[in-house]
């Protein structure tokens, strides 16, 4: 691949949690009922969620998602400079995604200041995304030359993603601090899905040429190490790149009567800034092409851009999507590269809330660690809406250790985290979406 850059009610009890260690816990049923009740939060705790206008990202926080990231006293850097990703050839690679930050209000525009040490040949990419509805995210947006990011819709929860690019077996960048500030001149654009879809069960569908990704053992743009017969896809833009193991952005592929919904875990093929699923006015590059037409397709079939991709390479096929081996062979039954129907899921396809049920009383905290402030409580056999799960501090109970924490919306606004060890179900309490 020449790429550049109602689940059934749980019956688990306190005495059956050891079943996590067997394959039985892997059997999950999608939740069909949304519980609309929230969590009470003390007034004092609610004060913590008020927007302060400017804040620093906690680069050392336990609930962040890290791929090949090393934490040092002076910041974060690339842990193993030999690790690379096909979407950025010739560079070592690491990716850091912060936990969601509750804004306390709905905002659209931000300024981002990244303080970093950049040896010659190294780079740091800073992107943000936001959410105003549980389980859904805007597409990622990078900061302009002035560090400004304007999202296409107002959001109340914000995340920052840092991609660190170093010299293979050489120097790497070190990010010391990231500060996000609510920009002046906030606007309230229309609340419409970025890909132009209506609020329906499925988004727009395009006929695309799909190629098999392969590359078993290599690392994707979100830090995932590709497994044999893996299930995911790559799209030629970072805007719909999900977190490692996450399903915030998904597409549904259909080929000769067989279909599979797969998460977006890599960037490619050919281009890295070609979000062709967006309207031309929102597209990163190639804004003179129709929505749904990949640049590589136009280059290969019509000689667009002289038949070249964004890096000046001649497009050898019209591919607009790469498909991991498991999805390619097992999910779709493909034996060779071919045209497939690809549906872009509304709001990324990440889903809404999931219901979780506590088996015992437990504290809900402001972050995914027991040292964080208590903001609410869950009670035995009561159910709560949940957003997603994160990896945080390991908690041990009755000989079982679990480092998964589930994010819950709070009635007074904001979010809290409860260790999934106190929830019925599997090791994430039945929540399938990673934050």
XYZ file of C-alpha atoms in Angstrom:
435
model
C 0.000 0.000 0.000
C 1.813 3.161 -1.139
C 0.260 5.501 1.422
C 1.668 8.863 2.426
C 0.324 10.657 5.240
C -31.263 -3.200 24.563
C -27.863 -5.084 25.278
C -29.327 -7.865 27.442
C -29.476 -6.929 31.106
C -26.299 -8.029 32.814
C -26.581 -10.865 35.269
C -23.069 -10.507 36.588
C -22.885 -10.458 40.362
C -20.081 -9.739 42.766
C -19.114 -13.414 42.815
C -19.037 -13.926 39.038
C -16.612 -11.194 38.011
C -13.821 -13.737 37.667
C -15.530 -14.802 34.440
C -13.780 -11.876 32.779
C -10.778 -14.112 32.544
C -12.619 -16.517 30.234
C -13.756 -15.855 26.651
C -17.354 -15.627 27.914
C -17.027 -11.963 28.823
C -16.346 -11.106 25.207
C -19.939 -11.866 24.198
C -21.713 -8.499 24.155
C -25.157 -7.473 22.986
C -25.830 -3.939 21.757
C -27.857 -1.805 24.151
C -31.215 -0.843 22.600
C -32.620 1.230 25.465
C -31.248 4.630 26.442
C -31.724 5.547 30.073
C -32.402 9.259 30.219
C -31.747 9.750 33.908
C -28.466 11.454 34.882
C -26.320 11.601 37.976
C -26.782 14.088 40.769
C -23.717 16.201 41.474
C -23.095 18.315 44.562
C -23.165 22.101 43.925
C -19.548 22.422 45.039
C -18.445 19.805 42.536
C -20.441 21.489 39.793
C -18.262 24.580 40.254
C -15.297 22.581 38.954
C -16.927 22.353 35.523
C -17.281 26.086 34.964
C -15.273 27.300 32.009
C -12.153 29.189 33.012
C -11.476 30.561 29.526
C -7.993 29.040 29.282
C -6.529 25.752 30.476
C -3.466 23.558 30.134
C -3.650 19.966 28.977
C -2.431 17.538 31.640
C 0.162 15.674 29.583
C 0.898 13.352 32.526
C -2.730 12.442 33.267
C -3.447 8.695 33.496
C -6.581 8.722 31.328
C -4.933 9.988 28.119
C -4.537 7.681 25.117
C -0.859 7.240 24.225
C 0.795 5.428 21.351
C 4.603 5.166 21.569
C 4.665 8.184 23.903
C 7.246 8.514 26.677
C 6.541 10.725 29.692
C 9.491 12.714 30.998
C 9.845 15.453 33.616
C 10.030 18.093 30.873
C 7.102 16.783 28.798
C 6.247 13.979 26.390
C 8.284 12.639 23.493
C 8.632 9.653 21.165
C 9.397 6.518 23.162
C 10.846 4.308 20.407
C 12.324 6.291 17.525
C 12.284 3.196 15.312
C 8.474 3.076 15.226
C 7.027 4.444 11.981
C 3.671 4.669 10.241
C 3.108 4.292 6.513
C 1.144 7.547 6.315
C 4.258 9.585 7.217
C 7.177 7.794 5.549
C 10.646 8.682 6.756
C 9.597 9.751 10.268
C 9.361 8.115 13.665
C 5.868 8.404 15.085
C 3.953 8.807 18.341
C 0.401 9.968 19.048
C -1.159 11.415 22.215
C -4.896 12.075 22.691
C -6.009 13.996 25.764
C -9.111 13.082 27.770
C -12.198 15.164 27.061
C -12.305 18.594 28.716
C -15.714 19.831 29.880
C -16.039 23.451 28.745
C -18.997 24.431 30.917
C -20.596 26.128 27.904
C -20.880 25.710 24.158
C -18.010 27.154 22.110
C -16.873 27.021 18.485
C -13.503 28.802 18.274
C -10.253 28.166 20.128
C -6.617 29.132 20.089
C -4.067 26.411 20.801
C -0.514 27.055 21.922
C 1.865 24.100 21.803
C 5.198 24.606 23.545
C 7.703 22.129 22.153
C 11.379 21.547 21.554
C 11.798 20.729 17.864
C 15.224 19.422 16.817
C 15.996 19.661 13.123
C 13.804 17.333 11.064
C 11.108 16.907 13.735
C 7.517 18.148 13.882
C 4.412 18.204 16.099
C 0.880 18.232 14.646
C -1.798 19.669 16.950
C -5.493 18.952 16.300
C -8.706 19.360 18.266
C -12.238 17.998 18.093
C -15.371 18.563 20.136
C -18.641 17.001 21.205
C -22.022 18.375 22.176
C -23.869 15.061 22.273
C -22.799 11.879 24.087
C -20.981 9.422 21.856
C -20.503 11.781 18.901
C -17.601 13.998 17.837
C -16.855 16.614 15.230
C -14.116 15.678 12.820
C -10.589 16.648 13.858
C -9.356 20.103 12.865
C -5.773 21.322 12.914
C -4.700 24.769 14.019
C -3.854 27.425 11.436
C -0.633 29.438 11.434
C -1.930 31.604 14.281
C -2.914 28.590 16.342
C -6.632 29.157 15.788
C -9.172 26.367 15.311
C -12.808 26.979 14.423
C -15.077 23.953 14.653
C -18.115 23.653 12.332
C -20.496 23.434 15.283
C -20.666 24.519 18.918
C -19.307 21.951 21.392
C -19.237 21.533 25.169
C -16.502 18.865 25.370
C -13.052 19.212 23.793
C -10.105 16.909 23.043
C -6.583 17.620 21.822
C -4.486 15.228 19.722
C -0.722 15.570 19.310
C 1.189 13.655 16.644
C 4.926 13.675 17.273
C 7.161 13.069 14.243
C 10.878 12.485 14.755
C 13.912 11.309 12.853
C 14.067 7.486 12.741
C 16.740 6.342 15.192
C 17.486 10.029 15.736
C 16.137 13.075 17.605
C 12.476 13.461 18.524
C 10.334 16.453 19.469
C 9.441 17.080 23.112
C 6.092 18.716 23.922
C 6.357 20.664 27.181
C 2.879 22.153 27.405
C -0.361 22.666 25.471
C -2.675 25.549 26.353
C -6.181 25.935 24.899
C -8.064 29.235 25.125
C -11.616 30.125 24.150
C -11.118 32.501 21.227
C -12.830 35.834 20.885
C -15.649 36.134 18.363
C -17.509 32.921 19.076
C -20.097 32.034 16.459
C -23.046 29.660 16.410
C -23.047 27.852 13.040
C -25.846 25.554 12.034
C -25.892 22.235 13.829
C -25.531 19.954 10.825
C -23.380 16.848 10.332
C -20.065 17.701 8.677
C -20.448 15.124 5.945
C -23.702 16.678 4.772
C -25.867 13.816 6.041
C -29.173 14.328 7.757
C -29.810 12.976 11.235
C -30.736 9.557 9.895
C -29.659 5.990 10.509
C -27.051 6.183 7.745
C -25.062 8.849 5.938
C -24.051 9.316 2.301
C -22.862 6.309 0.316
C -20.123 6.488 -2.322
C -18.827 3.930 -4.809
C -15.090 3.711 -4.051
C -12.164 1.631 -5.221
C -10.876 -0.343 -2.219
C -7.385 -1.785 -1.819
C -6.154 -4.297 0.751
C -3.910 -2.659 3.348
C -1.953 -5.653 4.656
C 1.126 -4.383 6.587
C 0.692 -6.856 9.460
C 2.939 -5.893 12.375
C 3.283 -2.266 11.318
C 1.804 0.708 13.163
C -1.179 2.740 11.968
C -1.539 6.512 12.261
C -3.459 6.172 15.560
C -0.824 3.915 17.134
C -2.542 0.568 16.527
C -0.231 -2.351 15.719
C -1.806 -4.211 12.797
C -2.796 -7.786 13.647
C -3.297 -10.725 11.249
C -6.783 -10.552 9.701
C -7.437 -7.223 11.433
C -10.701 -5.288 11.050
C -10.457 -1.551 10.257
C -10.081 0.837 7.326
C -7.868 3.747 6.321
C -9.149 7.006 4.842
C -6.894 9.627 3.189
C -7.353 12.310 5.869
C -6.705 12.564 9.609
C -10.071 14.251 10.144
C -11.857 10.927 10.693
C -9.006 9.074 12.408
C -10.350 7.346 15.550
C -8.332 6.669 18.685
C -6.490 3.366 19.008
C -9.219 0.798 19.628
C -11.927 3.475 19.306
C -15.033 3.473 17.128
C -15.788 7.202 17.076
C -15.523 7.214 13.288
C -16.817 4.284 11.259
C -17.837 3.409 7.716
C -20.038 0.599 6.434
C -18.665 -1.287 3.436
C -20.747 -3.543 1.181
C -19.454 -5.837 -1.565
C -21.528 -8.348 -3.536
C -24.128 -8.751 -0.805
C -21.722 -8.847 2.156
C -21.324 -5.873 4.510
C -19.219 -4.872 7.498
C -19.023 -1.740 9.644
C -15.385 -0.945 10.446
C -13.591 1.768 12.450
C -11.135 4.213 10.851
C -7.705 3.485 12.362
C -5.271 4.600 9.662
C -4.593 7.327 7.092
C -4.311 6.543 3.368
C -4.186 5.505 0.610
C -2.129 7.952 -1.478
C -3.178 11.218 0.168
C -3.339 12.407 3.774
C -5.406 15.614 3.444
C -8.170 14.431 1.136
C -11.430 14.403 3.154
C -13.499 13.832 0.031
C -16.614 12.884 2.070
C -16.998 16.527 3.148
C -18.593 19.241 0.985
C -16.074 21.169 -1.169
C -16.340 24.236 1.088
C -15.092 22.179 4.059
C -12.548 20.022 2.237
C -8.872 20.383 3.189
C -7.580 20.123 -0.369
C -8.924 19.616 -3.895
C -11.983 21.826 -3.354
C -12.777 21.847 -7.072
C -13.632 18.130 -6.966
C -17.195 16.923 -6.329
C -18.073 15.642 -2.876
C -17.476 11.895 -2.723
C -14.717 11.864 -5.364
C -11.267 10.954 -3.973
C -8.367 12.871 -5.494
C -6.563 9.642 -6.376
C -9.633 8.491 -8.291
C -9.777 11.732 -10.284
C -6.005 11.605 -10.871
C -6.003 7.993 -12.090
C -9.154 8.080 -14.213
C -9.199 11.682 -15.471
C -5.619 12.932 -15.207
C -6.542 15.395 -12.439
C -3.491 17.139 -10.955
C -1.431 15.646 -13.749
C -2.280 12.180 -12.485
C -0.335 12.799 -9.261
C -1.210 12.635 -5.560
C -0.433 15.382 -3.013
C 3.194 14.180 -2.771
C 3.808 14.245 -6.517
C 3.608 10.467 -6.943
C 1.713 9.033 -9.875
C -1.488 7.357 -8.668
C -1.251 3.689 -9.732
C -4.919 3.028 -8.924
C -8.044 5.065 -8.046
C -8.197 3.912 -4.407
C -10.137 6.066 -1.945
C -10.059 3.599 0.951
C -7.696 0.930 2.297
C -9.194 -2.155 3.956
C -7.503 -4.287 6.630
C -7.131 -7.984 5.880
C -9.891 -9.283 8.172
C -12.444 -6.860 6.788
C -11.217 -7.451 3.231
C -11.158 -11.272 3.276
C -13.525 -12.317 6.074
C -15.994 -9.445 6.317
C -16.481 -8.669 2.623
C -15.221 -11.864 0.991
C -12.947 -9.922 -1.376
C -10.104 -11.657 -3.182
C -8.732 -8.669 -5.089
C -8.944 -4.887 -5.054
C -12.316 -3.774 -6.374
C -15.113 -1.196 -6.206
C -17.221 -1.248 -3.026
C -20.105 0.798 -1.632
C -18.999 2.823 1.413
C -21.463 4.550 3.740
C -20.099 7.273 6.013
C -21.868 6.984 9.353
C -23.520 10.204 10.646
C -21.537 11.954 13.390
C -18.810 9.381 12.817
C -21.042 6.462 13.729
C -19.820 6.460 17.295
C -23.288 5.903 18.655
C -25.055 7.603 21.551
C -25.127 6.650 25.184
C -24.942 3.139 26.595
C -26.629 2.031 29.800
C -24.413 0.767 32.625
C -25.492 -0.757 35.948
C -23.511 -0.684 39.190
C -23.262 -3.834 41.340
C -22.134 -1.848 44.402
C -21.931 1.736 45.618
C -18.949 3.535 44.101
C -17.543 7.037 43.755
C -17.682 8.954 40.495
C -14.557 11.098 40.131
C -13.431 14.069 38.064
C -10.844 11.956 36.230
C -9.897 8.302 35.846
C -7.913 7.928 39.077
C -8.729 7.489 42.781
C -6.766 10.636 43.628
C -9.259 12.770 41.669
C -12.126 14.649 43.336
C -15.416 12.843 44.002
C -18.179 14.439 41.937
C -21.029 11.943 42.370
C -21.947 8.366 43.358
C -23.430 5.302 41.690
C -25.610 2.887 43.669
C -26.199 -0.894 43.557
C -28.503 -2.141 40.793
C -29.170 1.379 39.478
C -28.534 2.163 35.817
C -26.878 5.245 34.320
C -26.163 6.599 30.824
C -22.494 6.314 29.824
C -20.486 7.992 27.071
C -17.416 5.832 26.570
C -14.450 4.307 28.399
C -10.824 5.282 28.987
C -7.726 3.615 30.385
C -6.869 5.026 33.799
C -5.540 3.968 37.186
C -5.717 0.237 37.890
C -8.211 -0.716 40.600
C -8.182 -4.105 42.351
C -11.230 -5.660 44.000
C -11.709 -9.290 45.090
C -8.478 -10.274 43.377
C -9.464 -8.764 40.011
C -7.602 -5.761 38.582
C -9.117 -3.453 35.987
C -7.750 -0.207 34.492
C -10.903 0.729 32.521
C -12.974 3.724 33.653
C -16.367 4.687 32.232
C -17.266 8.324 31.508
C -20.728 9.358 32.755
C -22.654 12.595 32.091
C -23.623 14.564 35.213
C -27.005 16.237 35.737
C -25.428 19.555 36.684
C -23.238 19.483 33.568
C -19.883 18.013 32.790
C -18.717 14.442 33.111
C -17.377 12.061 35.730
C -15.515 8.747 35.729
C -16.278 5.506 37.579
C -14.026 2.460 37.660
C -15.615 -0.246 35.507
C -14.701 -2.797 38.163
C -17.814 -1.601 40.033
C -20.119 -2.068 37.014
C -21.967 -5.176 35.887
C -20.969 -6.733 32.584
C -17.543 -7.091 31.044
C -14.349 -5.189 31.803
C -15.787 -1.940 30.379
C -19.259 -2.334 31.896
C -20.664 -3.103 28.466
C -19.524 0.221 26.963
C -18.071 -0.478 23.512
C -16.886 3.045 22.555
C -13.465 4.208 23.647
C -13.267 7.924 24.410
